[in-house]
XYZ file of C-alpha atoms in Angstrom:
399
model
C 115.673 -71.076 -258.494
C 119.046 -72.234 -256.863
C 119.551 -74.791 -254.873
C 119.630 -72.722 -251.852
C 116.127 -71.139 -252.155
C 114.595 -74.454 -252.929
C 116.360 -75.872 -249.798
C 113.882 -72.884 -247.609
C 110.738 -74.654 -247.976
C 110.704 -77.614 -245.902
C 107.741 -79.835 -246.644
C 105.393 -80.863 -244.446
C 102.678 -78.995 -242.275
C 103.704 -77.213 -239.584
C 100.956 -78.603 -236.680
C 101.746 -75.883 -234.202
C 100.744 -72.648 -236.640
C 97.068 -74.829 -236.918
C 96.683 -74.823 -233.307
C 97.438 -71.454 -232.246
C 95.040 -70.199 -235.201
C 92.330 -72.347 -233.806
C 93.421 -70.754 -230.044
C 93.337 -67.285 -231.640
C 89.762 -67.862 -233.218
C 88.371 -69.240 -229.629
C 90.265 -66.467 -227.775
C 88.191 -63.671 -230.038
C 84.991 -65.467 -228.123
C 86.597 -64.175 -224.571
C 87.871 -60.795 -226.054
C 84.514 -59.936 -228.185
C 82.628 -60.823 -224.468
C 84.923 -59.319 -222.144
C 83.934 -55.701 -224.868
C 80.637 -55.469 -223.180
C 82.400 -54.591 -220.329
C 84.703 -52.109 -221.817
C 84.521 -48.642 -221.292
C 86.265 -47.371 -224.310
C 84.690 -49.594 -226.873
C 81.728 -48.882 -229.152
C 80.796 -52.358 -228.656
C 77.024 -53.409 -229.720
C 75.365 -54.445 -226.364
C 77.097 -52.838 -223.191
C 76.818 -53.629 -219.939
C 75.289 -50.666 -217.300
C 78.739 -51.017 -215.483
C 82.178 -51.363 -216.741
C 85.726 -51.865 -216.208
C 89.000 -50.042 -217.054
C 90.309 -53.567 -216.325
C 89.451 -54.834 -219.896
C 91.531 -52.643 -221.540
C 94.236 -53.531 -219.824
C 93.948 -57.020 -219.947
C 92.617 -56.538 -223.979
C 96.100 -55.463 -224.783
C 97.688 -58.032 -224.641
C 96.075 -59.947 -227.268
C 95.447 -57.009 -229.475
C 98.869 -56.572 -229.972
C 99.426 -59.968 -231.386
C 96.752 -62.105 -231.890
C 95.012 -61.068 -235.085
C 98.769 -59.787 -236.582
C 99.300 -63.904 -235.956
C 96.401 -64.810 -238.088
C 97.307 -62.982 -240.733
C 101.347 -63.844 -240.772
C 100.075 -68.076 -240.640
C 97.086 -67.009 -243.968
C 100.516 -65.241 -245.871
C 102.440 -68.791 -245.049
C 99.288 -70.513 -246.245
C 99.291 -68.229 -249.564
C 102.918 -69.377 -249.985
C 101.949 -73.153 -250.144
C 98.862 -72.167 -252.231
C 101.101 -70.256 -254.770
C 103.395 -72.933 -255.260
C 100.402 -75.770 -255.816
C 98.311 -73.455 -257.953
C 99.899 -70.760 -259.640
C 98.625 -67.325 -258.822
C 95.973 -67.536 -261.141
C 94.933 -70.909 -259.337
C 95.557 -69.134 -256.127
C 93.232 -66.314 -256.604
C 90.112 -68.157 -257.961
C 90.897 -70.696 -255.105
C 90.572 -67.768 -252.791
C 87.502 -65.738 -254.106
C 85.573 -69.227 -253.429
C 87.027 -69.758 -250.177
C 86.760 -66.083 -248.515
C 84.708 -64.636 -250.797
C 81.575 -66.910 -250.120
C 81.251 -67.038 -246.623
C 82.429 -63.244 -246.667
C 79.182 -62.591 -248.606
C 77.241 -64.948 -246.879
C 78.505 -64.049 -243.360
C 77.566 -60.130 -244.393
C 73.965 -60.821 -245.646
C 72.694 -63.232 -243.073
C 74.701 -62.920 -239.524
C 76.200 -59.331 -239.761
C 72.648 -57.596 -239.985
C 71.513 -59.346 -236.363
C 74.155 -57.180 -234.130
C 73.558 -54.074 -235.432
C 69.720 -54.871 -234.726
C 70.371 -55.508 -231.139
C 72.687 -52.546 -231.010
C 69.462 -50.176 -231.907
C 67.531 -52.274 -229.558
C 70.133 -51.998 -226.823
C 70.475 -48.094 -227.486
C 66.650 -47.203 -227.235
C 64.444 -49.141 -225.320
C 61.544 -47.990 -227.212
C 62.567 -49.265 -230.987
C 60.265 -51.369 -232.266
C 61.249 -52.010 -235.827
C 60.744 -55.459 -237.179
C 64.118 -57.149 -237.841
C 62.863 -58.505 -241.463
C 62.506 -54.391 -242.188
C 65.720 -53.681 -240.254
C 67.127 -56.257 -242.530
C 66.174 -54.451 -245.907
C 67.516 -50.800 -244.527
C 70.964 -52.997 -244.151
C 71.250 -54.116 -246.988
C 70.967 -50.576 -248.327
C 74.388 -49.658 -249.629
C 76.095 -47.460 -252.002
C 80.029 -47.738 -253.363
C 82.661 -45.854 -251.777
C 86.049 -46.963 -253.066
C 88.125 -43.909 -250.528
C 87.942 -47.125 -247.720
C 89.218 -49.535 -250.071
C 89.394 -52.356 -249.478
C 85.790 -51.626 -247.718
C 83.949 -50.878 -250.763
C 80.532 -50.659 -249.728
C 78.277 -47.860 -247.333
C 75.693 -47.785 -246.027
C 73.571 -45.850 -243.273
C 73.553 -49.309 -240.933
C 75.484 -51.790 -243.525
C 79.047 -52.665 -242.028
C 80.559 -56.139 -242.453
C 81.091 -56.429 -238.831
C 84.291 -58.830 -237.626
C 84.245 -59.483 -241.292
C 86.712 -57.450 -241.866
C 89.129 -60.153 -241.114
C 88.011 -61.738 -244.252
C 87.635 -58.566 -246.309
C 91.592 -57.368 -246.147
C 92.826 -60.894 -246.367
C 91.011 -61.555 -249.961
C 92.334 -58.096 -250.600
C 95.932 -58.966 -249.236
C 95.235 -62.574 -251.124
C 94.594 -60.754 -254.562
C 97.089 -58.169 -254.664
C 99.922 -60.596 -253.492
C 99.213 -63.151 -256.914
C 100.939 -60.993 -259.235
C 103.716 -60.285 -257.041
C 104.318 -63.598 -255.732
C 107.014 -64.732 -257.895
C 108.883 -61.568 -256.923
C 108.350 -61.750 -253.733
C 109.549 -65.120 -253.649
C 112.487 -64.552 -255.460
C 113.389 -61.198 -253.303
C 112.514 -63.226 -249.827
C 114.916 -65.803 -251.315
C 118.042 -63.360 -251.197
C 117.489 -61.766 -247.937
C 117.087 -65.130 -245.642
C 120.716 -66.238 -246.134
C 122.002 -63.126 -244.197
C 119.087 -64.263 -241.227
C 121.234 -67.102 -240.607
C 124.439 -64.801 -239.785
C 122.745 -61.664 -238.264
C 119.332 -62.855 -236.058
C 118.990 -59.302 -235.259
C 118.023 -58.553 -238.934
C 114.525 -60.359 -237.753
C 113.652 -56.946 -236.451
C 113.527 -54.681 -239.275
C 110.152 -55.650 -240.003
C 109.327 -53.482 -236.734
C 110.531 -50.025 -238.273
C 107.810 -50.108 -241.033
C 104.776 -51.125 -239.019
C 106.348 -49.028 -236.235
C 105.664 -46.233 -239.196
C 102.747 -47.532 -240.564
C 100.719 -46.999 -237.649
C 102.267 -43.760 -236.176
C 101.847 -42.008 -239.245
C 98.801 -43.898 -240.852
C 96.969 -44.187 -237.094
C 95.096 -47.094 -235.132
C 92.192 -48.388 -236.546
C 90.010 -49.072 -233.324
C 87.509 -51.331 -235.684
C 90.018 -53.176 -236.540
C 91.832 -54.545 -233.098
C 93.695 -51.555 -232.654
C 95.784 -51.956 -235.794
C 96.190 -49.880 -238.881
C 94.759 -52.174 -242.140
C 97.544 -51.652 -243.601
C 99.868 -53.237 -240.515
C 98.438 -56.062 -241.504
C 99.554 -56.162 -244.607
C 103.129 -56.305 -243.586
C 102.581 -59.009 -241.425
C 100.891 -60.449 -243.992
C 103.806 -59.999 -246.691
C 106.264 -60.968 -244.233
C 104.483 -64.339 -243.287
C 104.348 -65.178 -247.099
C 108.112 -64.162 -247.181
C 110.104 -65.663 -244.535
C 107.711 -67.394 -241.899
C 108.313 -71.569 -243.237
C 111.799 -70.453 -244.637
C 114.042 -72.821 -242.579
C 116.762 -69.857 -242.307
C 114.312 -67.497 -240.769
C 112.897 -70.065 -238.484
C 116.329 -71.084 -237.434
C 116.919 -67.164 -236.826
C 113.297 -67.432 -234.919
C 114.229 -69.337 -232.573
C 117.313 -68.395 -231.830
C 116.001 -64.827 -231.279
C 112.734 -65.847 -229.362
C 113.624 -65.188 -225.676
C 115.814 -61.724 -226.365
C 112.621 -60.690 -229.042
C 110.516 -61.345 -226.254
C 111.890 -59.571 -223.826
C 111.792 -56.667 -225.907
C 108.543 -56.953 -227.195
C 107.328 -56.533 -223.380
C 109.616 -53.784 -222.936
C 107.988 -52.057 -225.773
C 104.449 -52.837 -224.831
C 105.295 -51.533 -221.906
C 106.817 -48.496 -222.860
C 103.396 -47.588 -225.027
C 100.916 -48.496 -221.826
C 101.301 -45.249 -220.359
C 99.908 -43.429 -223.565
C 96.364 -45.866 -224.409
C 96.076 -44.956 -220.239
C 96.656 -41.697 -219.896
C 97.205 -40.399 -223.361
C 94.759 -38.295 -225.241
C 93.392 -40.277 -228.184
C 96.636 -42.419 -229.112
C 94.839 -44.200 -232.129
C 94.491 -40.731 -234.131
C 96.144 -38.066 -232.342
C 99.342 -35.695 -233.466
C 100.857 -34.929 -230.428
C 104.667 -36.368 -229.902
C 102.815 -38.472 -227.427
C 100.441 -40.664 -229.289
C 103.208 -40.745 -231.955
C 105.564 -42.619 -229.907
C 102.819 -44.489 -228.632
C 101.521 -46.103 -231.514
C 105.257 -46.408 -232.717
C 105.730 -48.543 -229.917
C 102.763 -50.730 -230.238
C 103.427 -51.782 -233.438
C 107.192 -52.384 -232.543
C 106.114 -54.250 -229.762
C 103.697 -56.415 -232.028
C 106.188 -57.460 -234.233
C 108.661 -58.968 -231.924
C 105.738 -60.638 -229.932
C 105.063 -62.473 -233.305
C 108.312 -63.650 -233.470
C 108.862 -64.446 -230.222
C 105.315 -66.778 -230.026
C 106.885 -68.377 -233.703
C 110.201 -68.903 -232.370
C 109.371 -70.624 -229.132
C 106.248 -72.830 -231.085
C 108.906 -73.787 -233.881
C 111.091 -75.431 -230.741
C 111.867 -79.449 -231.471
C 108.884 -81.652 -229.505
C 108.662 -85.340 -229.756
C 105.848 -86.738 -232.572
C 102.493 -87.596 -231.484
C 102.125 -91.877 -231.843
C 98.635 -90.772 -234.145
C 101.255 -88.334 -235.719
C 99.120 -85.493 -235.343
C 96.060 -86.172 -236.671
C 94.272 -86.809 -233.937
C 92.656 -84.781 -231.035
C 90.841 -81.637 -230.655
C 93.175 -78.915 -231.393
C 93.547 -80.559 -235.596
C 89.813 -80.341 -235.282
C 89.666 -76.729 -234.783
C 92.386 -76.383 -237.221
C 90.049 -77.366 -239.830
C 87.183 -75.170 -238.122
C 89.330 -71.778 -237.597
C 87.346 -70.199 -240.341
C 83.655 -70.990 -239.768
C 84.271 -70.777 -236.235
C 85.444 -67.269 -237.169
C 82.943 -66.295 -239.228
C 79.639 -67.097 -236.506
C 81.453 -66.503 -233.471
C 80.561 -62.772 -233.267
C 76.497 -62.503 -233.580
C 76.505 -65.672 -230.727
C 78.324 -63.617 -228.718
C 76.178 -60.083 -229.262
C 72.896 -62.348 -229.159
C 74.171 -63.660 -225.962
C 75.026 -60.487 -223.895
C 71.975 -59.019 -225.061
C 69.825 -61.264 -222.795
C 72.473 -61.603 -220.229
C 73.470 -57.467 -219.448
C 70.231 -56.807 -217.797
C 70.842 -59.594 -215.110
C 71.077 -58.498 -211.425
C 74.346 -60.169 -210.907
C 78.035 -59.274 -210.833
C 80.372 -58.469 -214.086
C 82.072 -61.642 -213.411
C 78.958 -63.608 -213.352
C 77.726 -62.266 -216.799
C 80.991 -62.718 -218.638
C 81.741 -65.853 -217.680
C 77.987 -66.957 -218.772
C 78.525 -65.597 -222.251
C 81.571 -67.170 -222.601
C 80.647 -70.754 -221.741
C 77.406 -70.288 -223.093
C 78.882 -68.781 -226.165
C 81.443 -71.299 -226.616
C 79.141 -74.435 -226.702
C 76.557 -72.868 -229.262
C 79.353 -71.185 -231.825
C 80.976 -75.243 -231.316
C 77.227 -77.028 -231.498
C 76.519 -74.638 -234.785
C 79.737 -75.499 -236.276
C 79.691 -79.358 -235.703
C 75.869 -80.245 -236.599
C 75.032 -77.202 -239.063
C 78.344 -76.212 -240.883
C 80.587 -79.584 -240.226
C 77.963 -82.912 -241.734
C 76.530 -80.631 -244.931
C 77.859 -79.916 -248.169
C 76.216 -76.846 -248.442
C 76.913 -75.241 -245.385
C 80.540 -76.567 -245.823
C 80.494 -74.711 -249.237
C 78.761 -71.231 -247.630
C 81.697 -71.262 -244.495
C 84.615 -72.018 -246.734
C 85.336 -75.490 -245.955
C 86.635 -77.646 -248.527
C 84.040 -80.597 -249.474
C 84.065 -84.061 -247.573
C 82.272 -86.745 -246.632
C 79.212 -86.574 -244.158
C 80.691 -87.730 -240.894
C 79.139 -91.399 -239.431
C 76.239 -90.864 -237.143
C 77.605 -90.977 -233.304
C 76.901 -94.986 -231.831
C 73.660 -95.361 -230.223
C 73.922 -95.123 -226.548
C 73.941 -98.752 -224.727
């Protein structure tokens, strides 16, 4: 490499990308909750009464919350790349998504769909160990790769997070190099041309016009995130890009609201915008994933802006704590939440009410399960993807 692609990857780990992943993994709590309220979602406990107003209000973190988390894991494969190799890289990942992938699927993903049948029919009995066995029931289907298995009630649930970033993960480790190498010659011209930031739009804009929006999987096409993914590996810690970042963020910004904007009027009053043909839903879905990209870069740009170091320099506080938590927190946040609404929906009290009691009450348990069943044991550490460590001291008896 030449001096000037070496001079791209600054050391160091970028604090703010660790915090907003934590944010995004807490926010899925409040989005997942605020679903049993929806009136267009397929969601596994609903309440009797719903609310246009979550869709609305949904939007705006569907359009660029989970494209986030996958842009930071393609920085993250970047770092891993260069530490490991991409043989190093892939092993490395198979253990660390692949385990609680498999883990999360056989013991927490079973549970929702449960309640869902229990929710549906008021009259099914069926013993959850049995329910359990029919789940776990499956058959190959390779046409919804990366989703490889079926099954009459199997799904992996908000798994599917961690099922198309191993996939993303393993097809990326023979192209790295490559992609490296090709990312390398395009940042210099960032520098000069800002503008050249929004290219990335015109594929995803394609990619989920022509592909459509996948509704189980927050609105986007699978593939969408690929892109985001790609581009994250590409350009996201080269210092040319984030130099063209922030220079860009407020003018990105404003046009990524223009464009969200400009695609409200067909999730409202179009007629099926994730799948349909008509010019209509075309544009619309166009738009959204336009719009998606330059929220991305406007959220990177204006988190990448100078702030003075912490005195603990960063290692401190609650938000490096979640940091280190994103993925388990990920991985049981879900069935909490669907366990949850199940025994709060049929309370005589208003919508407000209920959600906010699953989301506290949510919250504290998903945070209570992480710190004193994943956090202090190796083995649970192992099964949610943490690396090893030591068993945290005991907390100072009281006085």
């Amino acid at each position: 490499m030449g001096a000037d692609t070496e001079r791209a990857a600054r050391p160091g780990r970028r604090r703010e990308l660790d915090a907003l992943r934590a944010l995004v993994v807490l926010g899925l709590v409040f989005f997942h909750a605020a679903l049993v309220f929806s009136p267009d979602d397929d969601f596994y406990v609903k309440n009797a009464s719903t609310t246009n107003a979550v869709t609305v209000l949904a939007g705006f973190g569907v359009v660029w919350a989970m494209p986030m988390l996958f842009l930071v894991a393609g920085l993250g494969a970047r770092y891993s790349i260069a530490r490991r190799g991409p043989g190093g890289f892939a092993r490395e990942r198979l253990l660390r998504l692949g385990v609680p992938l498999v883990f999360g699927t056989v013991v927490l993903c079973p549970l929702p769909q449960w309640l869902r049948l229990r929710a549906a029919d008021p009259g099914y009995d069926e013993p959850y160990v049995r329910f359990w066995g029919r789940f776990l029931s499956v058959r190959p289907d390779l046409a919804d790769f990366p989703f490889v298995l079926e099954g009459d009630h199997f799904e992996t649930g908000h798994l599917w997070f961690v099922v198309l970033l191993l996939a993303f993960c393993l097809l990326l480790a023979p192209a790295a190099a490559r992609l490296a190498a090709a990312a390398g010659r395009v940042a210099p011209a960032l520098r000069r041309r800002p503008a050249l930031l929004l290219l990335p739009a015109l594929p995803l804009a394609a990619v989920n016009a022509l592909l459509g929006m996948e509704e189980d999987y927050a609105g986007w096409n699978r593939w969408a995130y690929l892109l985001f993914f790609v581009c994250g590996f590409a350009l996201a810690d080269d210092e040319r890009a984030r130099e063209a970042m922030r220079r860009a963020a407020v003018p990105v910004g404003a046009l990524g609201v223009a464009l969200f904007a400009g695609c409200a009027p067909g999730f409202v009053a179009g007629d099926d915008p994730f799948t349909a043909w008509t010019s209509f839903a075309l544009v619309t879905r166009a738009l959204f994933g336009a719009a998606g990209w330059c929220w991305v870069v406007a959220i990177l740009g204006l988190l990448d802006r100078p702030r003075r170091p912490r005195a603990d320099g960063g290692r401190g506080g609650v938000l490096p704590y979640l940091a280190v938590a994103a993925l388990p927190l990920y991985v049981l946040h879900q069935p909490v939440v669907v366990v949850l609404a199940y025994g709060v929906v049929g309370w005589s009290a208003p919508m407000a009410v209920k959600y906010g009691v699953i989301v506290a009450a949510s919250l504290a348990v998903v945070l209570a399960l992480y710190e004193y069943g994943v956090r202090r044991w190796a083995v649970t550490r192992f099964l949610s993807g943490m690396r090893p460590g030591p068993r945290p001291p005991p907390p100072p008896p009281a006085s």
